[in-house]
Amino acid sequence: MDEQQLEQIRLHPDFRRLVATKTRLAWTLTAVMLTAYFSFVLLLAFSPSTLALRIGAGTVTLGIPVAVAFILLAIALTAVYVLKANGSVDALNESLKEQHA
């Protein structure tokens, strides 16, 4: 591919939509994870006894389910990204490939 073809693709509305979609999705998911993470850090900093609360009569504290929730959140956000990428993003990518093959 020469520079003219690359510039043509860069200026194509579908390419711009593809880049915007991927960027918006990535930043949204990043914001969700960072918000959850920093909320956890702030909870640890300002109320560490909250995560030390025992659940029921056992020895399990509130910190354990919170940690599991973080792992599940990361898996869920990854699944959302993969589903969106395999759906709308791949469709836009294939459309661009066909138009500029």
XYZ file of C-alpha atoms in Angstrom, residues 37-97:
61
model
C -10.025 0.127 41.807
C -9.616 3.618 43.246
C -12.839 3.236 45.225
C -11.304 0.127 46.768
C -8.040 1.942 47.523
C -9.921 4.852 49.100
C -11.956 2.425 51.195
C -8.724 0.805 52.381
C -7.181 4.179 53.158
C -10.073 5.784 54.999
C -11.989 2.840 56.447
C -9.801 -0.271 56.656
C -12.010 -1.757 59.350
C -14.853 -2.039 56.820
C -13.093 -4.778 54.874
C -12.158 -6.499 58.138
C -15.812 -7.012 59.090
C -16.634 -10.673 59.541
C -19.401 -12.166 57.461
C -21.640 -14.318 59.610
C -20.131 -16.401 62.408
C -17.163 -17.632 60.348
C -13.706 -16.259 59.778
C -14.384 -14.852 56.312
C -14.150 -11.070 56.184
C -15.818 -8.657 53.782
C -12.486 -8.245 51.981
C -12.687 -11.740 50.457
C -15.945 -11.222 48.513
C -14.737 -7.770 47.464
C -11.542 -9.310 46.040
C -13.569 -11.956 44.208
C -15.845 -9.207 42.871
C -12.803 -7.410 41.424
C -11.713 -10.545 39.611
C -15.236 -11.080 38.275
C -15.435 -7.431 37.199
C -12.192 -7.770 35.245
C -13.480 -10.929 33.541
C -16.815 -9.247 32.750
C -15.134 -6.163 31.273
C -12.903 -8.389 29.151
C -15.968 -10.273 27.925
C -17.712 -7.005 27.048
C -14.679 -5.853 25.071
C -14.383 -9.153 23.195
C -18.095 -9.258 22.361
C -18.096 -5.665 21.121
C -14.836 -6.130 19.214
C -16.102 -9.298 17.549
C -19.381 -7.593 16.735
C -19.466 -4.002 15.593
C -15.725 -3.343 15.400
C -14.961 -6.405 13.264
C -17.871 -5.595 10.953
C -16.479 -2.099 10.339
C -13.005 -3.540 9.838
C -14.227 -6.076 7.270
C -16.169 -3.373 5.448
C -13.024 -1.273 5.157
C -10.987 -4.246 3.948
